[in-house]
Coordinates of C-alpha atoms and ligand atoms in Angstrom, one line a residue:
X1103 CA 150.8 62.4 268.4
X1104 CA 147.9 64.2 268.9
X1105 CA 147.0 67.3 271.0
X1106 CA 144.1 65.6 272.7
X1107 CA 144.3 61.9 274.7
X1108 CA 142.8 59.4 272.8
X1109 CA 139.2 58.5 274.4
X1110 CA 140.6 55.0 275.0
X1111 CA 143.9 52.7 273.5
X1112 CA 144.4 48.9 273.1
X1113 CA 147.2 46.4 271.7
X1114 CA 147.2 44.6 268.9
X1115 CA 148.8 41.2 267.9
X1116 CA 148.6 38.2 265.7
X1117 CA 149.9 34.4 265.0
X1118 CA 152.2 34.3 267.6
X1119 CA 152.2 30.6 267.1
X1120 CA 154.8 29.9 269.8
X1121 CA 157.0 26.1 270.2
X1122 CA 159.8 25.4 271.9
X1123 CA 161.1 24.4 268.6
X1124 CA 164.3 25.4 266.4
X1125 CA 163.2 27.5 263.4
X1126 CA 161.6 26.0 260.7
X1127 CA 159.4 26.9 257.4
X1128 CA 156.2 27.4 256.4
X1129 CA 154.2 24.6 254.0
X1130 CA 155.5 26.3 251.5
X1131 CA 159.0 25.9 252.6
X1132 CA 159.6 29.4 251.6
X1133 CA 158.9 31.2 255.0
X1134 CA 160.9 30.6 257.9
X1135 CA 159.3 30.7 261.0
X1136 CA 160.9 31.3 264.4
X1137 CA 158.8 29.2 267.1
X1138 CA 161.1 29.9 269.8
X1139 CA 161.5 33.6 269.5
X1140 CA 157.8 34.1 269.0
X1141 CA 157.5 34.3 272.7
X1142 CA 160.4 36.8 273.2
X1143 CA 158.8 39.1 270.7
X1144 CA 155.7 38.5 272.4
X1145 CA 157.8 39.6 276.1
X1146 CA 159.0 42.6 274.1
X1147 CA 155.3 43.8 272.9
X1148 CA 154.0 43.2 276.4
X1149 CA 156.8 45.4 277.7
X1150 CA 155.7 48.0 275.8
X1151 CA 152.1 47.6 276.1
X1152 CA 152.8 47.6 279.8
X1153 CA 154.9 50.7 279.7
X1154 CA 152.0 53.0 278.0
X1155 CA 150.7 56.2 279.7
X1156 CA 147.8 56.9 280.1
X1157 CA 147.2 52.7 280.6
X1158 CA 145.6 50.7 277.5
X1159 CA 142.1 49.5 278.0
X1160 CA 143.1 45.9 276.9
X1161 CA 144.6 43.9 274.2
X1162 CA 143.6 42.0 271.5
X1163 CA 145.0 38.4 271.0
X1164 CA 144.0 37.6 266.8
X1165 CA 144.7 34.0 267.4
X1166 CA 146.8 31.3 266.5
X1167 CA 148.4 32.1 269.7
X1168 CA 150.7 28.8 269.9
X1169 CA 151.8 26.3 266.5
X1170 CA 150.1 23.3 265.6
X1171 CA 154.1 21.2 266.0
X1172 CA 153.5 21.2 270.0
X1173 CA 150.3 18.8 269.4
X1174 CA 153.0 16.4 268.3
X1175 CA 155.1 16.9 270.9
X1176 CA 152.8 17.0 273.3
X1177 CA 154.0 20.5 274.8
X1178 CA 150.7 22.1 274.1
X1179 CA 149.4 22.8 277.5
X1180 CA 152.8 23.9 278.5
X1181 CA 153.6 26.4 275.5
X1182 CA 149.7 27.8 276.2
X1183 CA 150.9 27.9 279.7
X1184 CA 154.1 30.1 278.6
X1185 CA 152.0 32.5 276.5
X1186 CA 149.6 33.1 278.8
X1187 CA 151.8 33.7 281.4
X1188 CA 153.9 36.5 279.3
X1189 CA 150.2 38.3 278.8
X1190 CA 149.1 37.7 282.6
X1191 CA 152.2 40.1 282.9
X1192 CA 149.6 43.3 281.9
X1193 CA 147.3 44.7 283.9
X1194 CA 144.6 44.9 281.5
X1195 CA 142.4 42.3 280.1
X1196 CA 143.6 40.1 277.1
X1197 CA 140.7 39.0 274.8
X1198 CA 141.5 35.9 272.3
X1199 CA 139.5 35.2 269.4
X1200 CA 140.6 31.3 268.3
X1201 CA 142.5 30.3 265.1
X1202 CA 143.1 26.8 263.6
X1203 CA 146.4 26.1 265.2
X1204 CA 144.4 26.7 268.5
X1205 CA 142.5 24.2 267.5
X1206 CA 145.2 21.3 266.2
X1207 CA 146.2 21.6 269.8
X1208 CA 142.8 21.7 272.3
X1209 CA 139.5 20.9 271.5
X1210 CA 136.8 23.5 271.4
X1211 CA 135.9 21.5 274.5
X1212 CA 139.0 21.8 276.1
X1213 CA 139.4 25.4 275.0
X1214 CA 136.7 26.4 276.9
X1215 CA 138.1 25.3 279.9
X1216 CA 141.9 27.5 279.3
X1217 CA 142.9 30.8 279.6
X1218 CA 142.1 31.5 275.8
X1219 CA 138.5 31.7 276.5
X1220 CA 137.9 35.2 277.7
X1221 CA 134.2 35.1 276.8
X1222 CA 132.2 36.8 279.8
X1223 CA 130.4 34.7 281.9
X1224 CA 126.9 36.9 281.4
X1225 CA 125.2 35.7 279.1
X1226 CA 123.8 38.8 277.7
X1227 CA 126.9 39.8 275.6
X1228 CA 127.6 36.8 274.4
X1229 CA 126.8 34.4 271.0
X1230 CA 123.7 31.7 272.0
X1231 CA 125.9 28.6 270.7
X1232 CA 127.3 27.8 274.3
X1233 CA 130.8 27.0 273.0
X1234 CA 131.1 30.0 270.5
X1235 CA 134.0 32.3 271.0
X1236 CA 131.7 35.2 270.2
X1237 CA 130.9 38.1 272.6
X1238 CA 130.7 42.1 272.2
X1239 CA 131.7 44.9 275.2
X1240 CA 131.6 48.2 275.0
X1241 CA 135.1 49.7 276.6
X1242 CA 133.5 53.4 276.9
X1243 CA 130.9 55.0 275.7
X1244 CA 129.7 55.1 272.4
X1245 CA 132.2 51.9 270.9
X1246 CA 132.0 48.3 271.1
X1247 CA 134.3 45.7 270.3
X1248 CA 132.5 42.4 268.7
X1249 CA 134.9 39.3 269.1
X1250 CA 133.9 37.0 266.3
X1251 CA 134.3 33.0 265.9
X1252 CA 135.5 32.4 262.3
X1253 CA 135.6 28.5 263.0
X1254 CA 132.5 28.0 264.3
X1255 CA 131.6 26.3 261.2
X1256 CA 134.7 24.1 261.1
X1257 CA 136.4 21.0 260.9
X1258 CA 138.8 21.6 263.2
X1259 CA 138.3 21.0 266.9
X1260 CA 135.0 19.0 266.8
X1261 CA 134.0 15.9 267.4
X1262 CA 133.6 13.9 263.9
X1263 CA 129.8 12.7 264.9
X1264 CA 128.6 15.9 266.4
X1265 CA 126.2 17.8 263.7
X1266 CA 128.5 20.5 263.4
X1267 CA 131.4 18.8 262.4
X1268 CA 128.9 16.7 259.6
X1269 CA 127.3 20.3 258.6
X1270 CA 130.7 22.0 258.4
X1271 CA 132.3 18.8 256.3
X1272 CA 129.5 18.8 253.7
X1273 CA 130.2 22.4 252.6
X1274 CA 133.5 21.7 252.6
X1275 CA 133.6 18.8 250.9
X1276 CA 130.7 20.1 248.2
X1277 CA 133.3 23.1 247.7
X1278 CA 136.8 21.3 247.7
X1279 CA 136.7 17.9 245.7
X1280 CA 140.1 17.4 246.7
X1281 CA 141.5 14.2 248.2
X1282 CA 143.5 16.8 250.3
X1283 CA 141.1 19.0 251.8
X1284 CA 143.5 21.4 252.7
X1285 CA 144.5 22.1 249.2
X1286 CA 143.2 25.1 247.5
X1287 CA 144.3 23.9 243.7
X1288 CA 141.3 23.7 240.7
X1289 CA 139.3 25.7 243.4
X1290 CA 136.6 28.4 241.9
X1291 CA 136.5 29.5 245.6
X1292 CA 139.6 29.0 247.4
X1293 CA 139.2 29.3 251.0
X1294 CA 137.3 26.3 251.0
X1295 CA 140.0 24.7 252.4
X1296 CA 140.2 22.7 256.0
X1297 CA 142.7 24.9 257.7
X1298 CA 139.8 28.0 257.6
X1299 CA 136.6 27.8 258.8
X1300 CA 133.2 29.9 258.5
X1301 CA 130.3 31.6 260.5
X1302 CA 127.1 30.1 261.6
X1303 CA 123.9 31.1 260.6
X1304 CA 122.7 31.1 264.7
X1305 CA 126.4 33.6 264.9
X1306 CA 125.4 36.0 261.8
X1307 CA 122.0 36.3 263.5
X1308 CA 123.7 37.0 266.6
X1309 CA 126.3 39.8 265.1
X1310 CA 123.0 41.2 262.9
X1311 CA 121.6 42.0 266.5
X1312 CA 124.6 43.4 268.2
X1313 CA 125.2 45.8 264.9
X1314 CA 121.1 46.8 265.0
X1315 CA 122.1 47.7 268.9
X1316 CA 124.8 49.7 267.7
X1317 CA 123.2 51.4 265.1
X1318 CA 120.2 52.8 267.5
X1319 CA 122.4 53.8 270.1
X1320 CA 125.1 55.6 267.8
X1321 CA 128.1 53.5 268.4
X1322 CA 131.1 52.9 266.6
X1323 CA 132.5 49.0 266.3
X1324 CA 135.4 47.2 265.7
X1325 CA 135.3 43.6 265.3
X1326 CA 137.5 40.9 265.5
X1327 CA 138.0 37.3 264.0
X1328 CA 140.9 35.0 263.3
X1329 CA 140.2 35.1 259.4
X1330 CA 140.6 37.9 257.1
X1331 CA 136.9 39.0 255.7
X1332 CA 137.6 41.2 252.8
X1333 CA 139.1 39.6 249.5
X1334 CA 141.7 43.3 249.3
X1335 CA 143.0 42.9 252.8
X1336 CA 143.9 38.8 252.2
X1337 CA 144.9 36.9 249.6
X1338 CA 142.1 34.7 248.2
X1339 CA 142.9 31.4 249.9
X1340 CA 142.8 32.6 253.6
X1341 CA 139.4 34.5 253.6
X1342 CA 136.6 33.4 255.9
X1343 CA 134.7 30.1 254.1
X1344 CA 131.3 32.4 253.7
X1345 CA 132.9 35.8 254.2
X1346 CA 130.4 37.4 251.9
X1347 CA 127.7 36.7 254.6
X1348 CA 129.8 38.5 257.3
X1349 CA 130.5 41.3 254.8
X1350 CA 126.9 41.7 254.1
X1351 CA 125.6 41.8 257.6
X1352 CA 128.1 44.4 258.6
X1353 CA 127.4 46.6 254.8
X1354 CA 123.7 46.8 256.3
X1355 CA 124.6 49.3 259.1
X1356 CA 126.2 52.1 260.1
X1357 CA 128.6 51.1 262.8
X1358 CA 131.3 49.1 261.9
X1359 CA 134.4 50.9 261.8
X1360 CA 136.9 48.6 261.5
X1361 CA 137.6 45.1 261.4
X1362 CA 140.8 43.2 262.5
X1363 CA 141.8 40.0 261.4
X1364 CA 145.3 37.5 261.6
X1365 CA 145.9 34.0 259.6
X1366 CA 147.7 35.9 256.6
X1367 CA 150.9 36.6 257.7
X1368 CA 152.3 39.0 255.5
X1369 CA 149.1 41.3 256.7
X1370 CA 147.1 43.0 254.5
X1371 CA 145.2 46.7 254.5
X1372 CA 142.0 47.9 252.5
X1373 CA 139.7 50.7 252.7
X1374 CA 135.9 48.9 251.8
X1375 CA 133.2 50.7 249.8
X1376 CA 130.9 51.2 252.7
X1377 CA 133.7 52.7 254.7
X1378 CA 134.5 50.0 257.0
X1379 CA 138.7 49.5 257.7
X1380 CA 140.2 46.0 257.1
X1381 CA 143.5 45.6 258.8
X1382 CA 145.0 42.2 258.5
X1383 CA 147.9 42.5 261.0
X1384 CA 151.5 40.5 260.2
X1385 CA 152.0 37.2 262.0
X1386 CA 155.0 37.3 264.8
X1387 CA 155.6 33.8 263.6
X1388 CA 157.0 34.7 260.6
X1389 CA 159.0 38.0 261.8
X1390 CA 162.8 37.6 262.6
X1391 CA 163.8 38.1 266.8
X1392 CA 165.7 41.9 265.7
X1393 CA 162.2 43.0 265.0
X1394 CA 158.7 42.6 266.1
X1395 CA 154.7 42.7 265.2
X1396 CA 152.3 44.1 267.3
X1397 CA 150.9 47.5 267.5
X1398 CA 148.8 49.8 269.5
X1399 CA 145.9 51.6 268.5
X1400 CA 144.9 54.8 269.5
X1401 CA 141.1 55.5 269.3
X1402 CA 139.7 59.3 268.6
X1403 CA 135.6 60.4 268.3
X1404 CA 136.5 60.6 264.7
X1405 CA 139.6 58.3 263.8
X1406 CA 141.9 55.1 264.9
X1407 CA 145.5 55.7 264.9
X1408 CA 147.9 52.8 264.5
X1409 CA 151.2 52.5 265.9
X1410 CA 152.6 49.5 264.7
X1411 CA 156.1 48.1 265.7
X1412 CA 158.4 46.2 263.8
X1413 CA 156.9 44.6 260.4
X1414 CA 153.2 46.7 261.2
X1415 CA 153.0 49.9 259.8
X1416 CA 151.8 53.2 261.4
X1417 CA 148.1 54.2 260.1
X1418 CA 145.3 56.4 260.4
X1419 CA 142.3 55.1 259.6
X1420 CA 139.1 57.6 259.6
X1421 CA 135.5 57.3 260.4
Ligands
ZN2065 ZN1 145.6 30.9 261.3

């Protein structure tokens, strides 16, 4: 490790996708998925986290934070419950972005209303859709941390006649002329699939603001959403539906860093050309109970160093 401390450090993890279930496999039947032991892996990373000197500033929760199986089980509330009560066990704040199994359990309605929605209550930081999971903070001077909504144009989690939900199905639908719309097959672009979900125009204008802000006051940013923006850190069905827009907002300034993403869970890393770090952490659903996935990073005037545990690798990423 370094000679000097790090001006600030925070945690890192993805797709913990908890159920009280007995392993199982992915849709693919290939990748076996261990529901139960999520949540012990997710008491292991929390011991660590907990155990760090000098104290993390907070943790990052990528989403997906329980599986879609408890909806029909009807142990949702209960296995949200669990989770949150294993990160109520640090002393720091937790902040959530929300992924699509969050949504086949709770509404975006009901979200609101649970301990996944860590959006500030001023409303100066936050995204002008009222229900948006989108907010920025600044943990110390100089560097901001934007917390993005990648379902905000979505499917999932809305009411079938609210305009959203008929805006969001139409570009769907004039994308993916599949019977199945969570099939990727024939598809020119395949994230255009159901389980994913995009940003809003009103959201884009948003994060254009916050990055102008940035910019003119020489900070650096990392940002966060559920799905993976950049087409070498993800393979090409789990992208972001328009995450060419998100790209180009954040290629027209100076600040962005680094962005972190879940969703794909055999992770994913690339280097962009304008600089900016994609990391793509590994799901702890699909990581066995001898080993784990979350990491810490470690955040210098001029660099971010990973730490990861288990299945994440350690990485420095530069400014
Ligand atoms: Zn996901």
């Amino acid at each position: 490790m370094e000679a000097a401390p790090p001006v600030f450090a925070f945690g890192v993890i993805a797709d913990i996708q908890y159920a009280d279930a007995d392993d199982g496999y992915d849709f693919g039947g290939c990748r076996r998925r261990y529901y139960r032991q999520s949540l012990k892996l997710l008491r292991d990373a929390v011991d660590a986290w907990a155990a760090e000197r000098p104290p993390l500033a907070f943790v990052l929760q990528l989403g997906d934070s329980i599986d879609g199986l408890n909806a029909r089980r009807g142990t949702a509330e209960r296995a949200l419950e669990q989770v949150l009560a294993e990160l109520g066990r640090l002393p720091v704040p937790v902040h959530h972005t929300w992924g699509n199994h969050d949504f086949y359990n709770f509404s975006r309605a009901r979200l609101v209303h649970t301990g996944l929605n860590s959006r500030p209550t001023g409303a100066m930081s936050s995204s002008p859709v009222a229900d948006c999971q989108a907010y920025h903070f600044s943990p110390s001077p100089r560097f901001r941390i934007i917390v993005l909504d990648a379902y905000d144009l979505s499917i999932l989690g809305r009411e079938p006649d609210s305009p959203r939900y008929q805006e969001s199905l139409q570009l769907l639908q004039e994308n993916n002329p599949n019977d199945n719309l969570n099939s990727p097959t024939g598809l020119e672009e395949p994230q255009f699939v159901e389980f994913n979900g995009g940003f809003s125009q009103v959201q884009l204008d948003w994060f254009n603001e916050v990055l102008k802000f940035s910019d003119e006051n020489q900070e650096k940013v990392v940002v966060m959403g559920h799905l993976p923006i950049h087409p070498d850190a993800s393979d090409r069905v789990c992208l972001a539906w328009n995450y060419k827009d998100a790209l180009s907002v954040i290629h027209s300034h100076q600040c962005v860093v680094c962005f972190l993403a879940g969703h794909l869970h055999d992770g994913g890393y690339c280097l962009d050309s304008h600089g900016v770090h994609h990391l793509t952490l590994e799901g702890v659903i699909e990581t066995p109970p001898e080993s784990n996935a979350f990491g810490t990073i470690y955040v210098y005037e001029d660099k971010m160093i990973l730490k990861g545990r288990g299945r994440i690798s350690d990485r420095v990423m530069h400014f």
